[in-house]
mmCIF file of C-alpha atoms and ligand atoms in Angstrom:
data_model
loop_
_atom_site.group_PDB
_atom_site.id
_atom_site.type_symbol
_atom_site.label_atom_id
_atom_site.label_comp_id
_atom_site.label_asym_id
_atom_site.label_seq_id
_atom_site.Cartn_x
_atom_site.Cartn_y
_atom_site.Cartn_z
ATOM 1 C CA UNK Y 206 12.996 14.325 26.943
ATOM 2 C CA UNK Y 207 12.999 18.098 27.046
ATOM 3 C CA UNK Y 208 11.706 19.702 23.863
ATOM 4 C CA UNK Y 209 11.356 23.125 25.480
ATOM 5 C CA UNK Y 210 14.904 24.111 24.532
ATOM 6 C CA UNK Y 211 13.897 24.194 20.846
ATOM 7 C CA UNK Y 212 12.099 27.339 19.616
ATOM 8 C CA UNK Y 213 8.536 26.443 18.643
ATOM 9 C CA UNK Y 214 5.524 28.250 17.216
ATOM 10 C CA UNK Y 215 2.104 26.876 18.226
ATOM 11 C CA UNK Y 216 -0.518 26.345 15.527
ATOM 12 C CA UNK Y 217 -2.922 24.083 17.449
ATOM 13 C CA UNK Y 218 -4.685 24.594 20.738
ATOM 14 C CA UNK Y 219 -4.279 21.512 22.952
ATOM 15 C CA UNK Y 220 -4.000 17.844 21.981
ATOM 16 C CA UNK Y 221 -5.662 16.194 18.980
ATOM 17 C CA UNK Y 222 -8.456 13.826 20.045
ATOM 18 C CA UNK Y 223 -8.148 10.059 20.268
ATOM 19 C CA UNK Y 224 -11.441 8.370 19.388
ATOM 20 C CA UNK Y 225 -12.675 4.769 19.105
ATOM 21 C CA UNK Y 226 -14.128 3.751 15.725
ATOM 22 C CA UNK Y 227 -16.839 1.242 16.728
ATOM 23 C CA UNK Y 228 -18.802 1.208 13.466
ATOM 24 C CA UNK Y 229 -15.689 1.019 11.342
ATOM 25 C CA UNK Y 230 -14.272 -1.770 13.551
ATOM 26 C CA UNK Y 231 -17.525 -3.759 13.225
ATOM 27 C CA UNK Y 232 -17.580 -3.360 9.431
ATOM 28 C CA UNK Y 233 -13.942 -4.433 9.256
ATOM 29 C CA UNK Y 234 -14.475 -7.442 11.571
ATOM 30 C CA UNK Y 235 -17.262 -8.681 9.284
ATOM 31 C CA UNK Y 236 -14.631 -9.080 6.541
ATOM 32 C CA UNK Y 237 -11.922 -10.652 8.749
ATOM 33 C CA UNK Y 238 -11.363 -14.396 9.327
ATOM 34 C CA UNK Y 239 -14.002 -15.768 11.717
ATOM 35 C CA UNK Y 240 -15.825 -12.424 11.638
ATOM 36 C CA UNK Y 241 -13.543 -11.008 14.345
ATOM 37 C CA UNK Y 242 -11.084 -8.159 14.003
ATOM 38 C CA UNK Y 243 -9.171 -5.530 15.949
ATOM 39 C CA UNK Y 244 -10.630 -2.591 17.835
ATOM 40 C CA UNK Y 245 -9.560 0.369 15.711
ATOM 41 C CA UNK Y 246 -9.001 3.820 17.240
ATOM 42 C CA UNK Y 247 -7.914 7.029 15.581
ATOM 43 C CA UNK Y 248 -5.731 9.970 16.573
ATOM 44 C CA UNK Y 249 -7.113 13.020 14.791
ATOM 45 C CA UNK Y 250 -4.015 14.799 13.517
ATOM 46 C CA UNK Y 251 -6.255 15.839 10.638
ATOM 47 C CA UNK Y 252 -7.667 18.351 13.150
ATOM 48 C CA UNK Y 253 -4.346 20.136 13.689
ATOM 49 C CA UNK Y 254 -4.220 23.866 12.896
ATOM 50 C CA UNK Y 255 -3.396 25.567 9.558
ATOM 51 C CA UNK Y 256 -6.177 25.604 6.959
ATOM 52 C CA UNK Y 257 -6.834 22.599 7.358
ATOM 53 C CA UNK Y 258 -3.905 21.028 9.156
ATOM 54 C CA UNK Y 259 -2.243 17.664 9.128
ATOM 55 C CA UNK Y 260 1.064 16.071 10.049
ATOM 56 C CA UNK Y 261 3.034 18.954 8.496
ATOM 57 C CA UNK Y 262 1.563 21.333 11.066
ATOM 58 C CA UNK Y 263 3.548 19.628 13.826
ATOM 59 C CA UNK Y 264 6.810 19.713 11.865
ATOM 60 C CA UNK Y 265 6.316 23.342 10.862
ATOM 61 C CA UNK Y 266 5.970 24.458 14.477
ATOM 62 C CA UNK Y 267 9.708 23.813 14.820
ATOM 63 C CA UNK Y 268 10.803 24.647 11.265
ATOM 64 C CA UNK Y 269 9.047 28.012 11.091
ATOM 65 C CA UNK Y 270 10.321 28.968 14.547
ATOM 66 C CA UNK Y 271 13.825 28.350 13.163
ATOM 67 C CA UNK Y 272 13.053 30.381 10.031
ATOM 68 C CA UNK Y 273 11.904 33.323 12.148
ATOM 69 C CA UNK Y 274 14.973 33.030 14.392
ATOM 70 C CA UNK Y 275 17.109 33.305 11.232
ATOM 71 C CA UNK Y 276 15.297 36.442 10.082
ATOM 72 C CA UNK Y 277 13.675 34.877 7.015
ATOM 73 C CA UNK Y 278 11.019 36.796 5.086
ATOM 74 C CA UNK Y 279 10.090 33.889 2.796
ATOM 75 C CA UNK Y 280 9.683 30.117 2.967
ATOM 76 C CA UNK Y 281 10.683 27.988 -0.014
ATOM 77 C CA UNK Y 282 9.589 24.368 -0.210
ATOM 78 C CA UNK Y 283 8.696 21.617 -2.683
ATOM 79 C CA UNK Y 284 6.164 18.870 -3.310
ATOM 80 C CA UNK Y 285 3.875 17.184 -5.809
ATOM 81 C CA UNK Y 286 1.059 19.046 -7.642
ATOM 82 C CA UNK Y 287 -1.456 18.162 -4.873
ATOM 83 C CA UNK Y 288 1.038 18.566 -2.004
ATOM 84 C CA UNK Y 289 -0.468 18.921 1.471
ATOM 85 C CA UNK Y 290 2.964 19.886 2.724
ATOM 86 C CA UNK Y 291 3.131 22.860 0.337
ATOM 87 C CA UNK Y 292 -0.378 24.010 1.291
ATOM 88 C CA UNK Y 293 0.292 23.826 5.030
ATOM 89 C CA UNK Y 294 3.695 25.524 4.677
ATOM 90 C CA UNK Y 295 1.988 28.335 2.778
ATOM 91 C CA UNK Y 296 -0.672 28.597 5.502
ATOM 92 C CA UNK Y 297 2.063 28.901 8.163
ATOM 93 C CA UNK Y 298 3.791 31.580 6.074
ATOM 94 C CA UNK Y 299 0.541 33.562 5.782
ATOM 95 C CA UNK Y 300 -0.003 33.340 9.533
ATOM 96 C CA UNK Y 301 3.523 34.589 10.213
ATOM 97 C CA UNK Y 302 3.455 37.401 7.636
ATOM 98 C CA UNK Y 303 6.012 35.674 5.385
ATOM 99 C CA UNK Y 304 5.860 35.015 1.634
ATOM 100 C CA UNK Y 305 6.076 31.489 0.245
ATOM 101 C CA UNK Y 306 7.375 29.917 -2.973
ATOM 102 C CA UNK Y 307 7.040 26.344 -4.228
ATOM 103 C CA UNK Y 308 8.978 24.124 -6.589
ATOM 104 C CA UNK Y 309 6.437 21.546 -7.785
ATOM 105 C CA UNK Y 310 7.726 18.192 -9.063
ATOM 106 C CA UNK Y 311 5.504 16.741 -11.749
ATOM 107 C CA UNK Y 312 6.087 13.170 -10.524
ATOM 108 C CA UNK Y 313 3.479 11.756 -12.898
ATOM 109 C CA UNK Y 314 4.298 13.297 -16.309
ATOM 110 C CA UNK Y 315 1.525 15.544 -17.609
ATOM 111 C CA UNK Y 316 -0.297 15.629 -14.268
ATOM 112 C CA UNK Y 317 0.174 19.310 -13.428
ATOM 113 C CA UNK Y 318 -3.047 21.179 -14.206
ATOM 114 C CA UNK Y 319 -3.117 24.952 -13.712
ATOM 115 C CA UNK Y 320 -6.885 24.827 -13.207
ATOM 116 C CA UNK Y 321 -6.938 21.887 -10.756
ATOM 117 C CA UNK Y 322 -9.007 21.963 -7.580
ATOM 118 C CA UNK Y 323 -8.041 20.526 -4.185
ATOM 119 C CA UNK Y 324 -4.724 21.731 -2.813
ATOM 120 C CA UNK Y 325 -3.798 23.480 -6.043
ATOM 121 C CA UNK Y 326 -6.862 25.700 -5.686
ATOM 122 C CA UNK Y 327 -5.841 26.421 -2.080
ATOM 123 C CA UNK Y 328 -2.302 27.359 -3.174
ATOM 124 C CA UNK Y 329 -3.850 30.178 -5.180
ATOM 125 C CA UNK Y 330 -6.489 31.114 -2.615
ATOM 126 C CA UNK Y 331 -3.861 31.432 0.137
ATOM 127 C CA UNK Y 332 -1.702 33.544 -2.165
ATOM 128 C CA UNK Y 333 1.438 31.594 -3.059
ATOM 129 C CA UNK Y 334 4.101 34.034 -4.309
ATOM 130 C CA UNK Y 335 5.345 31.759 -7.066
ATOM 131 C CA UNK Y 336 5.092 28.173 -8.165
ATOM 132 C CA UNK Y 337 7.683 26.640 -10.501
ATOM 133 C CA UNK Y 338 6.904 23.265 -12.069
ATOM 134 C CA UNK Y 339 9.833 20.932 -12.783
ATOM 135 C CA UNK Y 340 9.919 17.420 -14.297
ATOM 136 C CA UNK Y 341 10.156 14.210 -12.240
ATOM 137 C CA UNK Y 342 13.687 13.387 -11.168
ATOM 138 C CA UNK Y 343 14.805 17.024 -10.845
ATOM 139 C CA UNK Y 344 17.289 17.708 -8.031
ATOM 140 C CA UNK Y 345 14.746 19.368 -5.759
ATOM 141 C CA UNK Y 346 17.297 20.592 -3.214
ATOM 142 C CA UNK Y 347 19.183 22.409 -5.988
ATOM 143 C CA UNK Y 348 15.947 23.806 -7.449
ATOM 144 C CA UNK Y 349 14.961 25.213 -4.051
ATOM 145 C CA UNK Y 350 18.435 26.673 -3.527
ATOM 146 C CA UNK Y 351 18.054 28.456 -6.880
ATOM 147 C CA UNK Y 352 14.774 30.008 -5.634
ATOM 148 C CA UNK Y 353 16.494 31.092 -2.424
ATOM 149 C CA UNK Y 354 19.376 32.594 -4.430
ATOM 150 C CA UNK Y 355 16.923 34.509 -6.609
ATOM 151 C CA UNK Y 356 15.326 35.966 -3.481
ATOM 152 C CA UNK Y 357 18.736 36.823 -2.023
ATOM 153 C CA UNK Y 358 19.562 38.709 -5.227
ATOM 154 C CA UNK Y 359 16.513 40.883 -4.492
ATOM 155 C CA UNK Y 360 17.776 41.548 -0.964
ATOM 156 C CA UNK Y 361 15.384 39.070 0.619
ATOM 157 C CA UNK Y 362 16.061 36.123 2.907
ATOM 158 C CA UNK Y 363 14.598 32.699 2.222
ATOM 159 C CA UNK Y 364 14.389 29.706 4.538
ATOM 160 C CA UNK Y 365 14.359 26.417 2.642
ATOM 161 C CA UNK Y 366 12.175 23.622 4.035
ATOM 162 C CA UNK Y 367 12.924 20.171 2.596
ATOM 163 C CA UNK Y 368 10.195 18.049 0.979
ATOM 164 C CA UNK Y 369 7.645 16.950 3.576
ATOM 165 C CA UNK Y 370 9.432 19.015 6.238
ATOM 166 C CA UNK Y 371 11.378 15.847 6.948
ATOM 167 C CA UNK Y 372 14.679 16.681 8.550
ATOM 168 C CA UNK Y 373 15.775 16.289 12.171
ATOM 169 C CA UNK Y 374 14.169 19.559 13.266
ATOM 170 C CA UNK Y 375 10.852 18.772 11.548
ATOM 171 C CA UNK Y 376 10.890 15.305 13.102
ATOM 172 C CA UNK Y 377 10.703 16.919 16.535
ATOM 173 C CA UNK Y 378 7.041 17.586 15.753
ATOM 174 C CA UNK Y 379 6.381 13.869 15.979
ATOM 175 C CA UNK Y 380 8.471 13.524 19.123
ATOM 176 C CA UNK Y 381 6.012 16.054 20.567
ATOM 177 C CA UNK Y 382 3.170 13.886 19.232
ATOM 178 C CA UNK Y 383 4.632 10.805 20.973
ATOM 179 C CA UNK Y 384 4.720 12.728 24.249
ATOM 180 C CA UNK Y 385 1.160 13.964 23.729
ATOM 181 C CA UNK Y 386 -0.030 10.427 23.013
ATOM 182 C CA UNK Y 387 1.738 9.047 26.084
ATOM 183 C CA UNK Y 388 0.014 11.639 28.262
ATOM 184 C CA UNK Y 389 -3.377 10.830 26.705
ATOM 185 C CA UNK Y 390 -2.930 7.088 27.272
ATOM 186 C CA UNK Y 391 -1.998 7.836 30.888
ATOM 187 C CA UNK Y 392 -4.940 10.192 31.479
ATOM 188 C CA UNK Y 393 -7.558 7.982 29.810
ATOM 189 C CA UNK Y 394 -6.149 4.628 30.893
ATOM 190 C CA UNK Y 395 -6.154 3.506 27.245
ATOM 191 C CA UNK Y 396 -3.350 1.411 25.813
ATOM 192 C CA UNK Y 397 -2.714 0.204 22.278
ATOM 193 C CA UNK Y 398 -1.066 -2.920 20.904
ATOM 194 C CA UNK Y 399 -0.149 -1.324 17.572
ATOM 195 C CA UNK Y 400 0.149 2.137 16.001
ATOM 196 C CA UNK Y 401 -0.325 2.457 12.229
ATOM 197 C CA UNK Y 402 1.067 5.504 10.422
ATOM 198 C CA UNK Y 403 1.811 6.621 6.863
ATOM 199 C CA UNK Y 404 5.420 6.546 5.729
ATOM 200 C CA UNK Y 405 6.466 8.889 2.900
ATOM 201 C CA UNK Y 406 9.274 11.415 3.261
ATOM 202 C CA UNK Y 407 9.578 9.691 6.665
ATOM 203 C CA UNK Y 408 9.510 12.606 9.136
ATOM 204 C CA UNK Y 409 6.269 11.389 10.684
ATOM 205 C CA UNK Y 410 7.228 7.727 11.014
ATOM 206 C CA UNK Y 411 10.866 8.466 11.935
ATOM 207 C CA UNK Y 412 10.022 11.286 14.347
ATOM 208 C CA UNK Y 413 7.344 9.217 16.074
ATOM 209 C CA UNK Y 414 9.750 6.294 16.385
ATOM 210 C CA UNK Y 415 12.409 8.545 17.921
ATOM 211 C CA UNK Y 416 9.764 9.823 20.339
ATOM 212 C CA UNK Y 417 8.664 6.292 21.262
ATOM 213 C CA UNK Y 418 12.249 5.137 21.814
ATOM 214 C CA UNK Y 419 13.226 8.248 23.782
ATOM 215 C CA UNK Y 420 10.127 8.041 25.973
ATOM 216 C CA UNK Y 421 10.263 4.249 26.288
ATOM 217 C CA UNK Y 422 6.858 3.713 24.732
ATOM 218 C CA UNK Y 423 6.919 0.011 23.869
ATOM 219 C CA UNK Y 424 4.149 -0.035 21.241
ATOM 220 C CA UNK Y 425 5.281 -1.180 17.785
ATOM 221 C CA UNK Y 426 4.790 1.370 15.000
ATOM 222 C CA UNK Y 427 3.782 -0.001 11.607
ATOM 223 C CA UNK Y 428 4.572 2.386 8.746
ATOM 224 C CA UNK Y 429 2.559 1.845 5.577
ATOM 225 C CA UNK Y 430 4.512 3.063 2.564
ATOM 226 C CA UNK Y 431 2.833 5.629 0.305
ATOM 227 C CA UNK Y 432 5.556 5.655 -2.342
ATOM 228 C CA UNK Y 433 8.088 2.906 -1.577
ATOM 229 C CA UNK Y 434 8.251 -0.728 -0.476
ATOM 230 C CA UNK Y 435 10.181 -1.646 2.700
ATOM 231 C CA UNK Y 436 13.608 -2.211 1.088
ATOM 232 C CA UNK Y 437 13.704 1.462 0.037
ATOM 233 C CA UNK Y 438 11.583 2.967 2.809
ATOM 234 C CA UNK Y 439 13.077 1.392 5.943
ATOM 235 C CA UNK Y 440 16.565 2.952 5.514
ATOM 236 C CA UNK Y 441 14.970 6.418 5.106
ATOM 237 C CA UNK Y 442 12.905 5.989 8.270
ATOM 238 C CA UNK Y 443 15.885 4.645 10.167
ATOM 239 C CA UNK Y 444 18.069 7.601 9.115
ATOM 240 C CA UNK Y 445 15.347 10.089 10.061
ATOM 241 C CA UNK Y 446 14.764 8.476 13.484
ATOM 242 C CA UNK Y 447 18.502 8.438 14.168
ATOM 243 C CA UNK Y 448 18.911 12.086 13.105
ATOM 244 C CA UNK Y 449 16.096 13.100 15.449
ATOM 245 C CA UNK Y 450 17.617 11.105 18.339
ATOM 246 C CA UNK Y 451 20.994 12.745 17.652
ATOM 247 C CA UNK Y 452 19.487 16.232 17.574
ATOM 248 C CA UNK Y 453 17.897 15.494 20.938
ATOM 249 C CA UNK Y 454 21.262 14.354 22.286
ATOM 250 C CA UNK Y 455 19.945 10.895 23.109
ATOM 251 C CA UNK Y 456 22.709 8.358 23.438
ATOM 252 C CA UNK Y 457 20.737 5.858 21.437
ATOM 253 C CA UNK Y 458 21.312 3.759 18.314
ATOM 254 C CA UNK Y 459 17.961 3.142 16.657
ATOM 255 C CA UNK Y 460 17.579 -0.652 16.344
ATOM 256 C CA UNK Y 461 16.888 -1.732 12.755
ATOM 257 C CA UNK Y 462 14.173 -4.084 14.075
ATOM 258 C CA UNK Y 463 12.225 -1.106 15.462
ATOM 259 C CA UNK Y 464 11.647 0.147 11.903
ATOM 260 C CA UNK Y 465 8.629 -1.738 10.612
ATOM 261 C CA UNK Y 466 7.569 -0.904 7.084
ATOM 262 C CA UNK Y 467 4.789 -2.448 5.017
ATOM 263 C CA UNK Y 468 4.582 -2.149 1.239
ATOM 264 C CA UNK Y 469 2.159 -3.195 -1.446
ATOM 265 C CA UNK Y 470 -0.606 -0.657 -0.828
ATOM 266 C CA UNK Y 471 0.695 2.394 -2.747
ATOM 267 C CA UNK Y 472 0.943 0.863 -6.198
ATOM 268 C CA UNK Y 473 0.588 1.439 -9.125
ATOM 269 C CA UNK Y 474 2.380 4.707 -8.308
ATOM 270 C CA UNK Y 475 2.615 7.441 -5.685
ATOM 271 C CA UNK Y 476 -0.610 9.483 -5.805
ATOM 272 C CA UNK Y 477 -2.329 7.261 -8.386
ATOM 273 C CA UNK Y 478 -5.557 5.702 -7.053
ATOM 274 C CA UNK Y 479 -6.127 1.994 -6.505
ATOM 275 C CA UNK Y 480 -9.251 0.028 -5.594
ATOM 276 C CA UNK Y 481 -8.188 -0.690 -2.002
ATOM 277 C CA UNK Y 482 -7.704 3.041 -1.341
ATOM 278 C CA UNK Y 483 -11.194 3.748 -2.687
ATOM 279 C CA UNK Y 484 -12.658 1.042 -0.434
ATOM 280 C CA UNK Y 485 -10.860 2.467 2.639
ATOM 281 C CA UNK Y 486 -11.910 6.075 1.971
ATOM 282 C CA UNK Y 487 -15.530 5.050 1.387
ATOM 283 C CA UNK Y 488 -15.592 2.702 4.397
ATOM 284 C CA UNK Y 489 -14.410 5.286 6.956
ATOM 285 C CA UNK Y 490 -16.622 8.002 5.446
ATOM 286 C CA UNK Y 491 -19.703 5.757 5.524
ATOM 287 C CA UNK Y 492 -19.180 4.249 9.004
ATOM 288 C CA UNK Y 493 -17.710 7.164 10.997
ATOM 289 C CA UNK Y 494 -18.082 10.266 8.762
ATOM 290 C CA UNK Y 495 -14.312 10.842 8.877
ATOM 291 C CA UNK Y 496 -12.586 11.938 5.679
ATOM 292 C CA UNK Y 497 -9.357 10.303 4.543
ATOM 293 C CA UNK Y 498 -7.388 11.428 1.494
ATOM 294 C CA UNK Y 499 -6.652 9.552 -1.748
ATOM 295 C CA UNK Y 500 -2.846 9.936 -1.790
ATOM 296 C CA UNK Y 501 -1.774 9.137 1.771
ATOM 297 C CA UNK Y 502 -4.260 8.203 4.491
ATOM 298 C CA UNK Y 503 -6.583 6.305 2.128
ATOM 299 C CA UNK Y 504 -3.727 3.989 1.147
ATOM 300 C CA UNK Y 505 -2.525 3.776 4.759
ATOM 301 C CA UNK Y 506 -5.990 2.773 5.971
ATOM 302 C CA UNK Y 507 -6.125 0.253 3.105
ATOM 303 C CA UNK Y 508 -2.941 -1.187 4.643
ATOM 304 C CA UNK Y 509 -4.529 -1.398 8.089
ATOM 305 C CA UNK Y 510 -7.575 -3.139 6.590
ATOM 306 C CA UNK Y 511 -5.371 -5.549 4.628
ATOM 307 C CA UNK Y 512 -3.260 -6.406 7.682
ATOM 308 C CA UNK Y 513 -6.419 -7.040 9.729
ATOM 309 C CA UNK Y 514 -7.808 -9.359 7.048
ATOM 310 C CA UNK Y 515 -4.459 -11.181 6.902
ATOM 311 C CA UNK Y 516 -4.669 -11.805 10.661
ATOM 312 C CA UNK Y 517 -1.784 -9.489 11.622
ATOM 313 C CA UNK Y 518 -3.798 -8.196 14.592
ATOM 314 C CA UNK Y 519 -5.372 -10.560 17.128
ATOM 315 C CA UNK Y 520 -9.149 -10.170 17.554
ATOM 316 C CA UNK Y 521 -9.885 -7.397 20.039
ATOM 317 C CA UNK Y 522 -6.372 -5.907 19.950
ATOM 318 C CA UNK Y 523 -6.371 -2.133 19.978
ATOM 319 C CA UNK Y 524 -4.876 -0.550 16.886
ATOM 320 C CA UNK Y 525 -4.356 3.212 16.781
ATOM 321 C CA UNK Y 526 -4.516 4.755 13.298
ATOM 322 C CA UNK Y 527 -2.722 8.093 13.096
ATOM 323 C CA UNK Y 528 -4.785 10.274 10.745
ATOM 324 C CA UNK Y 529 -2.270 12.639 9.168
ATOM 325 C CA UNK Y 530 -4.764 14.826 7.251
ATOM 326 C CA UNK Y 531 -4.921 15.590 3.533
ATOM 327 C CA UNK Y 532 -8.671 15.823 2.903
ATOM 328 C CA UNK Y 533 -8.444 18.812 0.469
ATOM 329 C CA UNK Y 534 -7.096 16.557 -2.258
ATOM 330 C CA UNK Y 535 -10.354 14.546 -2.139
ATOM 331 C CA UNK Y 536 -11.732 17.350 -4.277
ATOM 332 C CA UNK Y 537 -9.232 16.617 -7.019
ATOM 333 C CA UNK Y 538 -10.236 12.930 -7.108
ATOM 334 C CA UNK Y 539 -14.028 13.064 -6.777
ATOM 335 C CA UNK Y 540 -14.824 10.930 -9.834
ATOM 336 C CA UNK Y 541 -12.695 7.973 -8.866
ATOM 337 C CA UNK Y 542 -13.884 8.073 -5.241
ATOM 338 C CA UNK Y 543 -17.468 7.830 -6.383
ATOM 339 C CA UNK Y 544 -16.547 5.015 -8.752
ATOM 340 C CA UNK Y 545 -16.911 7.106 -11.921
ATOM 341 C CA UNK Y 546 -14.205 6.742 -14.566
ATOM 342 C CA UNK Y 547 -10.554 6.830 -13.622
ATOM 343 C CA UNK Y 548 -10.489 10.465 -12.461
ATOM 344 C CA UNK Y 549 -6.740 10.344 -12.039
ATOM 345 C CA UNK Y 550 -5.464 13.660 -10.715
ATOM 346 C CA UNK Y 551 -2.050 12.924 -9.221
HETATM 347 C C1 PLP F 1328 -1.765 13.567 4.594
HETATM 348 C C2 PLP F 1328 -0.383 13.026 4.664
HETATM 349 N N1 PLP F 1328 -0.165 11.880 5.327
HETATM 350 C C3 PLP F 1328 1.062 11.327 5.396
HETATM 351 C C4 PLP F 1328 2.146 11.899 4.767
HETATM 352 C C5 PLP F 1328 3.475 11.232 4.863
HETATM 353 O O1 PLP F 1328 4.231 11.797 5.908
HETATM 354 P P1 PLP F 1328 5.788 11.887 5.815
HETATM 355 O O2 PLP F 1328 6.131 12.646 4.571
HETATM 356 O O3 PLP F 1328 6.193 12.572 7.067
HETATM 357 O O4 PLP F 1328 6.317 10.499 5.756
HETATM 358 C C6 PLP F 1328 1.979 13.106 4.068
HETATM 359 C C7 PLP F 1328 3.117 13.740 3.379
HETATM 360 O O5 PLP F 1328 2.997 14.652 2.614
HETATM 361 C C8 PLP F 1328 0.684 13.681 4.013
HETATM 362 O O6 PLP F 1328 0.444 14.828 3.340
#
């Protein structure tokens, strides 16, 4: 598949590393049936560029290139109060000399805190132009269009990036990731039986799936939901994967069976901590000194741990965990991660 026909900015030098997690795998095996578990590896998309980067960096390489091609002088996007997507979009805007505005959805009522740390602190440090807070359930597309219209009235030109950067163009970032991974497996002679990834606005899961299908990579992708159970999440991922395949001009109908979603790890609510997330964040930090985040990758790793304990992976099978970033929001959840109080900071 030829991605070179799509304009792209580059925010990362080279490929993100793939590393084995021997101490984590041993700790996990000790809690699995018969004391045996999978061999867990990690792809470090938390080391992508953009202050600090994560999965949005890959999507923004294509989205920002499109914004520049359209002559935009501002990016407008949306997310939750601790949105990694908003922070990374702002970082891309800074790097390109653009301004950036957010519409923030207060998904958990009362959770927006003007003085919060984590990503909210970084919004201010990186110089967001404006940040409008709206209640849960607001039509975010309409709210972002209103921001763009306000800029147009001032003679400016906004480029609107959907929540999570998850449209067909953004999904190309994870087609590029699939190609990068394929090359790494070829160069290092390392194969995997499973890939585990977070599934939220679905650009990562759907884009990766499109990349696997288009490049004939036959490894199943397991998407752990961070805000929805499979009945709601699978159709979103399927639509995203199909849109990406269509944009690429692949004559391919995404098979429903290729969309594997797992639920049950994100509750009680998107962004609200649970005990399994705390265990996963502590376990990876204390065995491999790698930081997960409380909203996404902590719950996704909790899913991987749960699946291993339920026997979903045969002993010794290689499971690749895609680390999608997000560590800044650890600093908005420090109490709960150290087991003190509830410390809820959604
Ligand atoms: C750190 C992190 N991981 C995973 C996700 C989920 O990715 P997606 O929205 O592409 O499904 C997000 C989304 O914001 C994220 O910030």
